Amino acid sequence: MGGVGSDANPPGTADTALESVHVLGDETRRRMYAVVRRAGRPLTRDEAAAGVGVSRKLAAFHLDKLVDAGLLRAHYEHTDGPHRVGRRPKLYEPSGVTVQFSIPERRHELLADLLMEAVLTETRSENARQAAVRVAAERGRALGAAEREATRPGRLGAERGLTICERMLERHGFEPIRETTTRVRLHNCPFQPLTAKAPDLVCAMNHAFLAGYLDGLQATALRATLAPRPGECCVRISPADA
């Protein structure tokens, strides 16, 4: 499902999350990241080095690795007036990125985001389930429309539309598998194990989201259908005339 909070890795960043996990595998780097996060203000290299008990040169190496991985951001200290002598110190602070990594991929925060929006926008004519399905469809439609605007693919046949759709499904952790040139099943439900608590609700939201996405993308040659299989997502993408 589309959309994430600003403090989470955006969709499609499983490789980025894996890189972040790899970077934090180094104990010194992990301690330095913790020092910067807990400081409550940007730190210089000297301060970070002192906090971990390493040399300034080694601290600079680890801090730059954390910046490259997107876990920290760096900037130079702002100075007022033209009279300061010497080079401005480089400051490091948390980037605001939350690292989440799992195999198979899980996107519980996306489900929570949609359910929260459903609660906040539920109308008097809806019950909770109807609001959740509506929100999922709206989010999918907006995502599809945005992708169409960005890529301007023209008229979409089933195979071309499926190729574009597969990229979105991959980004969102559904693990699409081509059964034929125009049919895809979804090997993973990114909302497990929560799905087991309300399978009918989550399946209805998944179906609404994917149908909305195809609608926004204007992929009229394709349709989302419910096709439950044990251990997989309950939705399949098929030709509209199948």
PDB file of N, CA and C in Angstrom, residues 135-236:
ATOM      1  N   VAL A 135     -10.318   4.416   1.992  1.00  0.00           N
ATOM      2  CA  VAL A 135      -9.007   5.068   2.098  1.00  0.00           C
ATOM      3  C   VAL A 135      -7.965   4.313   1.286  1.00  0.00           C
ATOM      4  N   ALA A 136      -7.988   2.978   1.330  1.00  0.00           N
ATOM      5  CA  ALA A 136      -7.037   2.176   0.564  1.00  0.00           C
ATOM      6  C   ALA A 136      -7.197   2.435  -0.932  1.00  0.00           C
ATOM      7  N   ALA A 137      -8.435   2.500  -1.394  1.00  0.00           N
ATOM      8  CA  ALA A 137      -8.694   2.759  -2.812  1.00  0.00           C
ATOM      9  C   ALA A 137      -8.211   4.155  -3.202  1.00  0.00           C
ATOM     10  N   GLU A 138      -8.478   5.142  -2.364  1.00  0.00           N
ATOM     11  CA  GLU A 138      -8.046   6.508  -2.658  1.00  0.00           C
ATOM     12  C   GLU A 138      -6.527   6.603  -2.719  1.00  0.00           C
ATOM     13  N   ARG A 139      -5.851   5.919  -1.779  1.00  0.00           N
ATOM     14  CA  ARG A 139      -4.386   5.967  -1.771  1.00  0.00           C
ATOM     15  C   ARG A 139      -3.817   5.301  -3.020  1.00  0.00           C
ATOM     16  N   GLY A 140      -4.385   4.154  -3.383  1.00  0.00           N
ATOM     17  CA  GLY A 140      -3.919   3.474  -4.581  1.00  0.00           C
ATOM     18  C   GLY A 140      -4.143   4.308  -5.827  1.00  0.00           C
ATOM     19  N   ARG A 141      -5.315   4.932  -5.924  1.00  0.00           N
ATOM     20  CA  ARG A 141      -5.636   5.751  -7.098  1.00  0.00           C
ATOM     21  C   ARG A 141      -4.670   6.936  -7.217  1.00  0.00           C
ATOM     22  N   ALA A 142      -4.378   7.564  -6.091  1.00  0.00           N
ATOM     23  CA  ALA A 142      -3.455   8.704  -6.095  1.00  0.00           C
ATOM     24  C   ALA A 142      -2.054   8.263  -6.503  1.00  0.00           C
ATOM     25  N   LEU A 143      -1.626   7.098  -6.032  1.00  0.00           N
ATOM     26  CA  LEU A 143      -0.309   6.595  -6.391  1.00  0.00           C
ATOM     27  C   LEU A 143      -0.233   6.290  -7.880  1.00  0.00           C
ATOM     28  N   GLY A 144      -1.270   5.635  -8.414  1.00  0.00           N
ATOM     29  CA  GLY A 144      -1.298   5.321  -9.839  1.00  0.00           C
ATOM     30  C   GLY A 144      -1.306   6.572 -10.698  1.00  0.00           C
ATOM     31  N   ALA A 145      -2.098   7.581 -10.301  1.00  0.00           N
ATOM     32  CA  ALA A 145      -2.165   8.825 -11.060  1.00  0.00           C
ATOM     33  C   ALA A 145      -0.823   9.551 -11.033  1.00  0.00           C
ATOM     34  N   ALA A 146      -0.157   9.538  -9.880  1.00  0.00           N
ATOM     35  CA  ALA A 146       1.144  10.197  -9.773  1.00  0.00           C
ATOM     36  C   ALA A 146       2.177   9.495 -10.646  1.00  0.00           C
ATOM     37  N   GLU A 147       2.115   8.165 -10.694  1.00  0.00           N
ATOM     38  CA  GLU A 147       3.073   7.430 -11.517  1.00  0.00           C
ATOM     39  C   GLU A 147       2.807   7.669 -13.000  1.00  0.00           C
ATOM     40  N   ARG A 148       1.553   7.748 -13.364  1.00  0.00           N
ATOM     41  CA  ARG A 148       1.238   8.028 -14.766  1.00  0.00           C
ATOM     42  C   ARG A 148       1.732   9.423 -15.149  1.00  0.00           C
ATOM     43  N   GLU A 149       1.548  10.375 -14.270  1.00  0.00           N
ATOM     44  CA  GLU A 149       1.995  11.745 -14.546  1.00  0.00           C
ATOM     45  C   GLU A 149       3.512  11.793 -14.678  1.00  0.00           C
ATOM     46  N   ALA A 150       4.202  11.000 -13.851  1.00  0.00           N
ATOM     47  CA  ALA A 150       5.664  11.028 -13.866  1.00  0.00           C
ATOM     48  C   ALA A 150       6.242  10.319 -15.085  1.00  0.00           C
ATOM     49  N   THR A 151       5.595   9.239 -15.522  1.00  0.00           N
ATOM     50  CA  THR A 151       6.158   8.437 -16.606  1.00  0.00           C
ATOM     51  C   THR A 151       5.530   8.702 -17.957  1.00  0.00           C
ATOM     52  N   ARG A 152       4.291   9.235 -17.962  1.00  0.00           N
ATOM     53  CA  ARG A 152       3.546   9.522 -19.200  1.00  0.00           C
ATOM     54  C   ARG A 152       3.664   8.348 -20.196  1.00  0.00           C
ATOM     55  N   PRO A 153       3.138   7.188 -19.805  1.00  0.00           N
ATOM     56  CA  PRO A 153       3.345   5.995 -20.635  1.00  0.00           C
ATOM     57  C   PRO A 153       2.431   5.890 -21.851  1.00  0.00           C
ATOM     58  N   GLY A 154       1.468   6.806 -22.000  1.00  0.00           N
ATOM     59  CA  GLY A 154       0.518   6.697 -23.109  1.00  0.00           C
ATOM     60  C   GLY A 154      -0.495   5.596 -22.845  1.00  0.00           C
ATOM     61  N   ARG A 155      -1.086   5.079 -23.907  1.00  0.00           N
ATOM     62  CA  ARG A 155      -2.068   4.016 -23.743  1.00  0.00           C
ATOM     63  C   ARG A 155      -1.358   2.728 -23.324  1.00  0.00           C
ATOM     64  N   LEU A 156      -1.894   2.098 -22.282  1.00  0.00           N
ATOM     65  CA  LEU A 156      -1.235   0.933 -21.719  1.00  0.00           C
ATOM     66  C   LEU A 156      -1.948  -0.351 -22.096  1.00  0.00           C
ATOM     67  N   GLY A 157      -1.236  -1.238 -22.793  1.00  0.00           N
ATOM     68  CA  GLY A 157      -1.725  -2.581 -22.987  1.00  0.00           C
ATOM     69  C   GLY A 157      -1.459  -3.406 -21.739  1.00  0.00           C
ATOM     70  N   ALA A 158      -1.936  -4.635 -21.730  1.00  0.00           N
ATOM     71  CA  ALA A 158      -1.818  -5.471 -20.537  1.00  0.00           C
ATOM     72  C   ALA A 158      -0.366  -5.715 -20.149  1.00  0.00           C
ATOM     73  N   GLU A 159       0.488  -6.045 -21.101  1.00  0.00           N
ATOM     74  CA  GLU A 159       1.872  -6.394 -20.766  1.00  0.00           C
ATOM     75  C   GLU A 159       2.657  -5.179 -20.293  1.00  0.00           C
ATOM     76  N   ARG A 160       2.519  -4.045 -20.976  1.00  0.00           N
ATOM     77  CA  ARG A 160       3.232  -2.829 -20.570  1.00  0.00           C
ATOM     78  C   ARG A 160       2.708  -2.340 -19.219  1.00  0.00           C
ATOM     79  N   GLY A 161       1.394  -2.363 -19.042  1.00  0.00           N
ATOM     80  CA  GLY A 161       0.821  -1.951 -17.773  1.00  0.00           C
ATOM     81  C   GLY A 161       1.283  -2.830 -16.629  1.00  0.00           C
ATOM     82  N   LEU A 162       1.409  -4.125 -16.896  1.00  0.00           N
ATOM     83  CA  LEU A 162       1.851  -5.049 -15.863  1.00  0.00           C
ATOM     84  C   LEU A 162       3.306  -4.792 -15.475  1.00  0.00           C
ATOM     85  N   THR A 163       4.123  -4.432 -16.442  1.00  0.00           N
ATOM     86  CA  THR A 163       5.527  -4.129 -16.151  1.00  0.00           C
ATOM     87  C   THR A 163       5.638  -2.936 -15.199  1.00  0.00           C
ATOM     88  N   ILE A 164       4.850  -1.891 -15.453  1.00  0.00           N
ATOM     89  CA  ILE A 164       4.854  -0.724 -14.570  1.00  0.00           C
ATOM     90  C   ILE A 164       4.310  -1.099 -13.198  1.00  0.00           C
ATOM     91  N   CYS A 165       3.231  -1.867 -13.190  1.00  0.00           N
ATOM     92  CA  CYS A 165       2.620  -2.283 -11.927  1.00  0.00           C
ATOM     93  C   CYS A 165       3.578  -3.132 -11.097  1.00  0.00           C
ATOM     94  N   GLU A 166       4.343  -3.995 -11.749  1.00  0.00           N
ATOM     95  CA  GLU A 166       5.287  -4.860 -11.035  1.00  0.00           C
ATOM     96  C   GLU A 166       6.304  -4.042 -10.249  1.00  0.00           C
ATOM     97  N   ARG A 167       6.756  -2.949 -10.822  1.00  0.00           N
ATOM     98  CA  ARG A 167       7.737  -2.113 -10.122  1.00  0.00           C
ATOM     99  C   ARG A 167       7.154  -1.567  -8.820  1.00  0.00           C
ATOM    100  N   MET A 168       5.890  -1.115  -8.876  1.00  0.00           N
ATOM    101  CA  MET A 168       5.237  -0.626  -7.672  1.00  0.00           C
ATOM    102  C   MET A 168       5.066  -1.753  -6.656  1.00  0.00           C
ATOM    103  N   LEU A 169       4.648  -2.922  -7.109  1.00  0.00           N
ATOM    104  CA  LEU A 169       4.446  -4.060  -6.214  1.00  0.00           C
ATOM    105  C   LEU A 169       5.751  -4.469  -5.544  1.00  0.00           C
ATOM    106  N   GLU A 170       6.838  -4.422  -6.293  1.00  0.00           N
ATOM    107  CA  GLU A 170       8.146  -4.762  -5.737  1.00  0.00           C
ATOM    108  C   GLU A 170       8.540  -3.755  -4.667  1.00  0.00           C
ATOM    109  N   ARG A 171       8.320  -2.475  -4.947  1.00  0.00           N
ATOM    110  CA  ARG A 171       8.671  -1.426  -3.979  1.00  0.00           C
ATOM    111  C   ARG A 171       7.917  -1.590  -2.674  1.00  0.00           C
ATOM    112  N   HIS A 172       6.691  -2.102  -2.761  1.00  0.00           N
ATOM    113  CA  HIS A 172       5.857  -2.199  -1.572  1.00  0.00           C
ATOM    114  C   HIS A 172       5.892  -3.571  -0.912  1.00  0.00           C
ATOM    115  N   GLY A 173       6.798  -4.432  -1.358  1.00  0.00           N
ATOM    116  CA  GLY A 173       7.025  -5.690  -0.656  1.00  0.00           C
ATOM    117  C   GLY A 173       6.093  -6.829  -1.012  1.00  0.00           C
ATOM    118  N   PHE A 174       5.359  -6.742  -2.136  1.00  0.00           N
ATOM    119  CA  PHE A 174       4.416  -7.804  -2.494  1.00  0.00           C
ATOM    120  C   PHE A 174       5.075  -8.986  -3.215  1.00  0.00           C
ATOM    121  N   GLU A 175       6.311  -8.858  -3.618  1.00  0.00           N
ATOM    122  CA  GLU A 175       7.047  -9.918  -4.304  1.00  0.00           C
ATOM    123  C   GLU A 175       6.254 -10.494  -5.487  1.00  0.00           C
ATOM    124  N   PRO A 176       6.027  -9.678  -6.533  1.00  0.00           N
ATOM    125  CA  PRO A 176       5.248 -10.155  -7.677  1.00  0.00           C
ATOM    126  C   PRO A 176       5.958 -11.267  -8.449  1.00  0.00           C
ATOM    127  N   ILE A 177       5.184 -12.246  -8.884  1.00  0.00           N
ATOM    128  CA  ILE A 177       5.703 -13.359  -9.679  1.00  0.00           C
ATOM    129  C   ILE A 177       4.872 -13.475 -10.941  1.00  0.00           C
ATOM    130  N   ARG A 178       5.519 -13.444 -12.098  1.00  0.00           N
ATOM    131  CA  ARG A 178       4.818 -13.572 -13.370  1.00  0.00           C
ATOM    132  C   ARG A 178       4.370 -15.017 -13.574  1.00  0.00           C
ATOM    133  N   GLU A 179       3.085 -15.208 -13.696  1.00  0.00           N
ATOM    134  CA  GLU A 179       2.557 -16.523 -14.061  1.00  0.00           C
ATOM    135  C   GLU A 179       2.499 -16.668 -15.578  1.00  0.00           C
ATOM    136  N   THR A 180       2.121 -15.583 -16.262  1.00  0.00           N
ATOM    137  CA  THR A 180       2.132 -15.511 -17.721  1.00  0.00           C
ATOM    138  C   THR A 180       2.601 -14.115 -18.088  1.00  0.00           C
ATOM    139  N   THR A 181       2.620 -13.797 -19.384  1.00  0.00           N
ATOM    140  CA  THR A 181       3.055 -12.457 -19.798  1.00  0.00           C
ATOM    141  C   THR A 181       2.099 -11.378 -19.330  1.00  0.00           C
ATOM    142  N   THR A 182       0.874 -11.742 -18.978  1.00  0.00           N
ATOM    143  CA  THR A 182      -0.118 -10.730 -18.585  1.00  0.00           C
ATOM    144  C   THR A 182      -0.795 -11.055 -17.250  1.00  0.00           C
ATOM    145  N   ARG A 183      -0.188 -11.908 -16.445  1.00  0.00           N
ATOM    146  CA  ARG A 183      -0.792 -12.272 -15.159  1.00  0.00           C
ATOM    147  C   ARG A 183       0.295 -12.354 -14.090  1.00  0.00           C
ATOM    148  N   VAL A 184       0.031 -11.720 -12.951  1.00  0.00           N
ATOM    149  CA  VAL A 184       0.986 -11.713 -11.840  1.00  0.00           C
ATOM    150  C   VAL A 184       0.283 -12.121 -10.554  1.00  0.00           C
ATOM    151  N   ARG A 185       0.913 -13.000  -9.826  1.00  0.00           N
ATOM    152  CA  ARG A 185       0.446 -13.292  -8.473  1.00  0.00           C
ATOM    153  C   ARG A 185       1.420 -12.668  -7.484  1.00  0.00           C
ATOM    154  N   LEU A 186       0.963 -12.426  -6.275  1.00  0.00           N
ATOM    155  CA  LEU A 186       1.757 -11.726  -5.269  1.00  0.00           C
ATOM    156  C   LEU A 186       2.190 -12.722  -4.202  1.00  0.00           C
ATOM    157  N   HIS A 187       3.474 -13.023  -4.199  1.00  0.00           N
ATOM    158  CA  HIS A 187       4.009 -14.090  -3.354  1.00  0.00           C
ATOM    159  C   HIS A 187       4.003 -13.727  -1.876  1.00  0.00           C
ATOM    160  N   ASN A 188       4.065 -12.442  -1.560  1.00  0.00           N
ATOM    161  CA  ASN A 188       4.181 -12.026  -0.158  1.00  0.00           C
ATOM    162  C   ASN A 188       3.109 -11.011   0.206  1.00  0.00           C
ATOM    163  N   CYS A 189       2.530 -11.165   1.376  1.00  0.00           N
ATOM    164  CA  CYS A 189       1.688 -10.118   1.951  1.00  0.00           C
ATOM    165  C   CYS A 189       2.537  -9.354   2.961  1.00  0.00           C
ATOM    166  N   PRO A 190       2.848  -8.090   2.693  1.00  0.00           N
ATOM    167  CA  PRO A 190       3.735  -7.347   3.591  1.00  0.00           C
ATOM    168  C   PRO A 190       3.109  -7.004   4.931  1.00  0.00           C
ATOM    169  N   PHE A 191       1.847  -7.393   5.138  1.00  0.00           N
ATOM    170  CA  PHE A 191       1.177  -7.053   6.398  1.00  0.00           C
ATOM    171  C   PHE A 191       1.006  -8.256   7.327  1.00  0.00           C
ATOM    172  N   GLN A 192       1.639  -9.382   6.983  1.00  0.00           N
ATOM    173  CA  GLN A 192       1.688 -10.508   7.903  1.00  0.00           C
ATOM    174  C   GLN A 192       2.608 -10.160   9.071  1.00  0.00           C
ATOM    175  N   PRO A 193       2.393 -10.703  10.267  1.00  0.00           N
ATOM    176  CA  PRO A 193       1.326 -11.617  10.662  1.00  0.00           C
ATOM    177  C   PRO A 193       0.025 -10.922  11.069  1.00  0.00           C
ATOM    178  N   LEU A 194      -0.018  -9.569  10.956  1.00  0.00           N
ATOM    179  CA  LEU A 194      -1.228  -8.856  11.361  1.00  0.00           C
ATOM    180  C   LEU A 194      -2.429  -9.261  10.516  1.00  0.00           C
ATOM    181  N   THR A 195      -2.174  -9.650   9.272  1.00  0.00           N
ATOM    182  CA  THR A 195      -3.269 -10.058   8.392  1.00  0.00           C
ATOM    183  C   THR A 195      -4.084 -11.181   9.005  1.00  0.00           C
ATOM    184  N   ALA A 196      -3.411 -12.070   9.734  1.00  0.00           N
ATOM    185  CA  ALA A 196      -4.104 -13.230  10.315  1.00  0.00           C
ATOM    186  C   ALA A 196      -5.180 -12.820  11.314  1.00  0.00           C
ATOM    187  N   LYS A 197      -5.077 -11.614  11.884  1.00  0.00           N
ATOM    188  CA  LYS A 197      -6.071 -11.163  12.869  1.00  0.00           C
ATOM    189  C   LYS A 197      -7.351 -10.679  12.202  1.00  0.00           C
ATOM    190  N   ALA A 198      -7.252 -10.214  10.968  1.00  0.00           N
ATOM    191  CA  ALA A 198      -8.432  -9.712  10.261  1.00  0.00           C
ATOM    192  C   ALA A 198      -8.231  -9.927   8.765  1.00  0.00           C
ATOM    193  N   PRO A 199      -8.179 -11.189   8.315  1.00  0.00           N
ATOM    194  CA  PRO A 199      -7.852 -11.454   6.913  1.00  0.00           C
ATOM    195  C   PRO A 199      -8.840 -10.850   5.930  1.00  0.00           C
ATOM    196  N   ASP A 200     -10.126 -10.870   6.255  1.00  0.00           N
ATOM    197  CA  ASP A 200     -11.118 -10.320   5.326  1.00  0.00           C
ATOM    198  C   ASP A 200     -10.916  -8.820   5.138  1.00  0.00           C
ATOM    199  N   LEU A 201     -10.627  -8.110   6.225  1.00  0.00           N
ATOM    200  CA  LEU A 201     -10.417  -6.667   6.143  1.00  0.00           C
ATOM    201  C   LEU A 201      -9.170  -6.341   5.328  1.00  0.00           C
ATOM    202  N   VAL A 202      -8.052  -6.999   5.642  1.00  0.00           N
ATOM    203  CA  VAL A 202      -6.802  -6.685   4.951  1.00  0.00           C
ATOM    204  C   VAL A 202      -6.885  -7.066   3.481  1.00  0.00           C
ATOM    205  N   CYS A 203      -7.526  -8.201   3.181  1.00  0.00           N
ATOM    206  CA  CYS A 203      -7.684  -8.593   1.777  1.00  0.00           C
ATOM    207  C   CYS A 203      -8.537  -7.570   1.025  1.00  0.00           C
ATOM    208  N   ALA A 204      -9.590  -7.078   1.657  1.00  0.00           N
ATOM    209  CA  ALA A 204     -10.438  -6.073   1.020  1.00  0.00           C
ATOM    210  C   ALA A 204      -9.654  -4.779   0.788  1.00  0.00           C
ATOM    211  N   MET A 205      -8.803  -4.398   1.732  1.00  0.00           N
ATOM    212  CA  MET A 205      -7.995  -3.191   1.572  1.00  0.00           C
ATOM    213  C   MET A 205      -6.951  -3.376   0.475  1.00  0.00           C
ATOM    214  N   ASN A 206      -6.299  -4.543   0.452  1.00  0.00           N
ATOM    215  CA  ASN A 206      -5.333  -4.821  -0.611  1.00  0.00           C
ATOM    216  C   ASN A 206      -5.995  -4.755  -1.987  1.00  0.00           C
ATOM    217  N   HIS A 207      -7.153  -5.374  -2.097  1.00  0.00           N
ATOM    218  CA  HIS A 207      -7.863  -5.383  -3.371  1.00  0.00           C
ATOM    219  C   HIS A 207      -8.251  -3.968  -3.783  1.00  0.00           C
ATOM    220  N   ALA A 208      -8.774  -3.191  -2.842  1.00  0.00           N
ATOM    221  CA  ALA A 208      -9.172  -1.816  -3.144  1.00  0.00           C
ATOM    222  C   ALA A 208      -7.966  -0.964  -3.539  1.00  0.00           C
ATOM    223  N   PHE A 209      -6.854  -1.147  -2.840  1.00  0.00           N
ATOM    224  CA  PHE A 209      -5.647  -0.382  -3.137  1.00  0.00           C
ATOM    225  C   PHE A 209      -5.137  -0.679  -4.545  1.00  0.00           C
ATOM    226  N   LEU A 210      -5.042  -1.966  -4.890  1.00  0.00           N
ATOM    227  CA  LEU A 210      -4.500  -2.344  -6.189  1.00  0.00           C
ATOM    228  C   LEU A 210      -5.456  -1.999  -7.327  1.00  0.00           C
ATOM    229  N   ALA A 211      -6.758  -2.169  -7.101  1.00  0.00           N
ATOM    230  CA  ALA A 211      -7.729  -1.750  -8.113  1.00  0.00           C
ATOM    231  C   ALA A 211      -7.673  -0.237  -8.306  1.00  0.00           C
ATOM    232  N   GLY A 212      -7.524   0.498  -7.204  1.00  0.00           N
ATOM    233  CA  GLY A 212      -7.389   1.950  -7.293  1.00  0.00           C
ATOM    234  C   GLY A 212      -6.128   2.355  -8.027  1.00  0.00           C
ATOM    235  N   TYR A 213      -5.030   1.637  -7.771  1.00  0.00           N
ATOM    236  CA  TYR A 213      -3.775   1.935  -8.456  1.00  0.00           C
ATOM    237  C   TYR A 213      -3.922   1.773  -9.972  1.00  0.00           C
ATOM    238  N   LEU A 214      -4.506   0.667 -10.398  1.00  0.00           N
ATOM    239  CA  LEU A 214      -4.706   0.437 -11.832  1.00  0.00           C
ATOM    240  C   LEU A 214      -5.610   1.499 -12.436  1.00  0.00           C
ATOM    241  N   ASP A 215      -6.603   1.930 -11.666  1.00  0.00           N
ATOM    242  CA  ASP A 215      -7.499   2.980 -12.137  1.00  0.00           C
ATOM    243  C   ASP A 215      -6.737   4.291 -12.316  1.00  0.00           C
ATOM    244  N   GLY A 216      -5.942   4.662 -11.312  1.00  0.00           N
ATOM    245  CA  GLY A 216      -5.163   5.899 -11.407  1.00  0.00           C
ATOM    246  C   GLY A 216      -4.126   5.849 -12.509  1.00  0.00           C
ATOM    247  N   LEU A 217      -3.562   4.674 -12.740  1.00  0.00           N
ATOM    248  CA  LEU A 217      -2.574   4.489 -13.791  1.00  0.00           C
ATOM    249  C   LEU A 217      -3.226   4.454 -15.169  1.00  0.00           C
ATOM    250  N   GLN A 218      -4.540   4.284 -15.198  1.00  0.00           N
ATOM    251  CA  GLN A 218      -5.315   4.127 -16.427  1.00  0.00           C
ATOM    252  C   GLN A 218      -4.875   2.887 -17.204  1.00  0.00           C
ATOM    253  N   ALA A 219      -4.583   1.826 -16.444  1.00  0.00           N
ATOM    254  CA  ALA A 219      -4.226   0.541 -17.040  1.00  0.00           C
ATOM    255  C   ALA A 219      -5.515  -0.268 -17.196  1.00  0.00           C
ATOM    256  N   THR A 220      -6.337   0.146 -18.143  1.00  0.00           N
ATOM    257  CA  THR A 220      -7.668  -0.444 -18.292  1.00  0.00           C
ATOM    258  C   THR A 220      -7.631  -1.879 -18.806  1.00  0.00           C
ATOM    259  N   ALA A 221      -6.497  -2.326 -19.317  1.00  0.00           N
ATOM    260  CA  ALA A 221      -6.377  -3.700 -19.803  1.00  0.00           C
ATOM    261  C   ALA A 221      -6.135  -4.695 -18.683  1.00  0.00           C
ATOM    262  N   LEU A 222      -5.987  -4.190 -17.453  1.00  0.00           N
ATOM    263  CA  LEU A 222      -5.709  -5.050 -16.307  1.00  0.00           C
ATOM    264  C   LEU A 222      -6.774  -4.880 -15.238  1.00  0.00           C
ATOM    265  N   ARG A 223      -6.884  -5.884 -14.379  1.00  0.00           N
ATOM    266  CA  ARG A 223      -7.780  -5.773 -13.242  1.00  0.00           C
ATOM    267  C   ARG A 223      -7.170  -6.513 -12.056  1.00  0.00           C
ATOM    268  N   ALA A 224      -7.528  -6.071 -10.867  1.00  0.00           N
ATOM    269  CA  ALA A 224      -7.128  -6.741  -9.633  1.00  0.00           C
ATOM    270  C   ALA A 224      -8.271  -7.640  -9.193  1.00  0.00           C
ATOM    271  N   THR A 225      -7.970  -8.900  -8.928  1.00  0.00           N
ATOM    272  CA  THR A 225      -8.995  -9.844  -8.515  1.00  0.00           C
ATOM    273  C   THR A 225      -8.569 -10.540  -7.234  1.00  0.00           C
ATOM    274  N   LEU A 226      -9.550 -10.921  -6.433  1.00  0.00           N
ATOM    275  CA  LEU A 226      -9.266 -11.694  -5.229  1.00  0.00           C
ATOM    276  C   LEU A 226      -8.999 -13.143  -5.623  1.00  0.00           C
ATOM    277  N   ALA A 227      -7.848 -13.653  -5.199  1.00  0.00           N
ATOM    278  CA  ALA A 227      -7.460 -15.034  -5.499  1.00  0.00           C
ATOM    279  C   ALA A 227      -6.606 -15.553  -4.356  1.00  0.00           C
ATOM    280  N   PRO A 228      -7.228 -15.804  -3.200  1.00  0.00           N
ATOM    281  CA  PRO A 228      -6.464 -16.194  -2.007  1.00  0.00           C
ATOM    282  C   PRO A 228      -5.682 -17.491  -2.204  1.00  0.00           C
ATOM    283  N   ARG A 229      -4.434 -17.486  -1.719  1.00  0.00           N
ATOM    284  CA  ARG A 229      -3.599 -18.681  -1.693  1.00  0.00           C
ATOM    285  C   ARG A 229      -2.874 -18.701  -0.361  1.00  0.00           C
ATOM    286  N   PRO A 230      -2.746 -19.860   0.280  1.00  0.00           N
ATOM    287  CA  PRO A 230      -2.086 -19.931   1.595  1.00  0.00           C
ATOM    288  C   PRO A 230      -0.684 -19.328   1.547  1.00  0.00           C
ATOM    289  N   GLY A 231      -0.404 -18.435   2.494  1.00  0.00           N
ATOM    290  CA  GLY A 231       0.922 -17.854   2.627  1.00  0.00           C
ATOM    291  C   GLY A 231       1.239 -16.737   1.666  1.00  0.00           C
ATOM    292  N   GLU A 232       0.298 -16.348   0.781  1.00  0.00           N
ATOM    293  CA  GLU A 232       0.542 -15.293  -0.186  1.00  0.00           C
ATOM    294  C   GLU A 232      -0.491 -14.185  -0.047  1.00  0.00           C
ATOM    295  N   CYS A 233      -0.279 -13.095  -0.789  1.00  0.00           N
ATOM    296  CA  CYS A 233      -1.281 -12.041  -0.831  1.00  0.00           C
ATOM    297  C   CYS A 233      -2.520 -12.571  -1.546  1.00  0.00           C
ATOM    298  N   CYS A 234      -3.670 -12.065  -1.158  1.00  0.00           N
ATOM    299  CA  CYS A 234      -4.941 -12.584  -1.666  1.00  0.00           C
ATOM    300  C   CYS A 234      -5.342 -11.987  -3.014  1.00  0.00           C
ATOM    301  N   VAL A 235      -4.528 -11.095  -3.583  1.00  0.00           N
ATOM    302  CA  VAL A 235      -4.898 -10.407  -4.818  1.00  0.00           C
ATOM    303  C   VAL A 235      -3.983 -10.866  -5.963  1.00  0.00           C
ATOM    304  N   ARG A 236      -4.539 -10.946  -7.149  1.00  0.00           N
ATOM    305  CA  ARG A 236      -3.805 -11.261  -8.357  1.00  0.00           C
ATOM    306  C   ARG A 236      -4.121 -10.200  -9.399  1.00  0.00           C
TER     307      ARG A 236
END
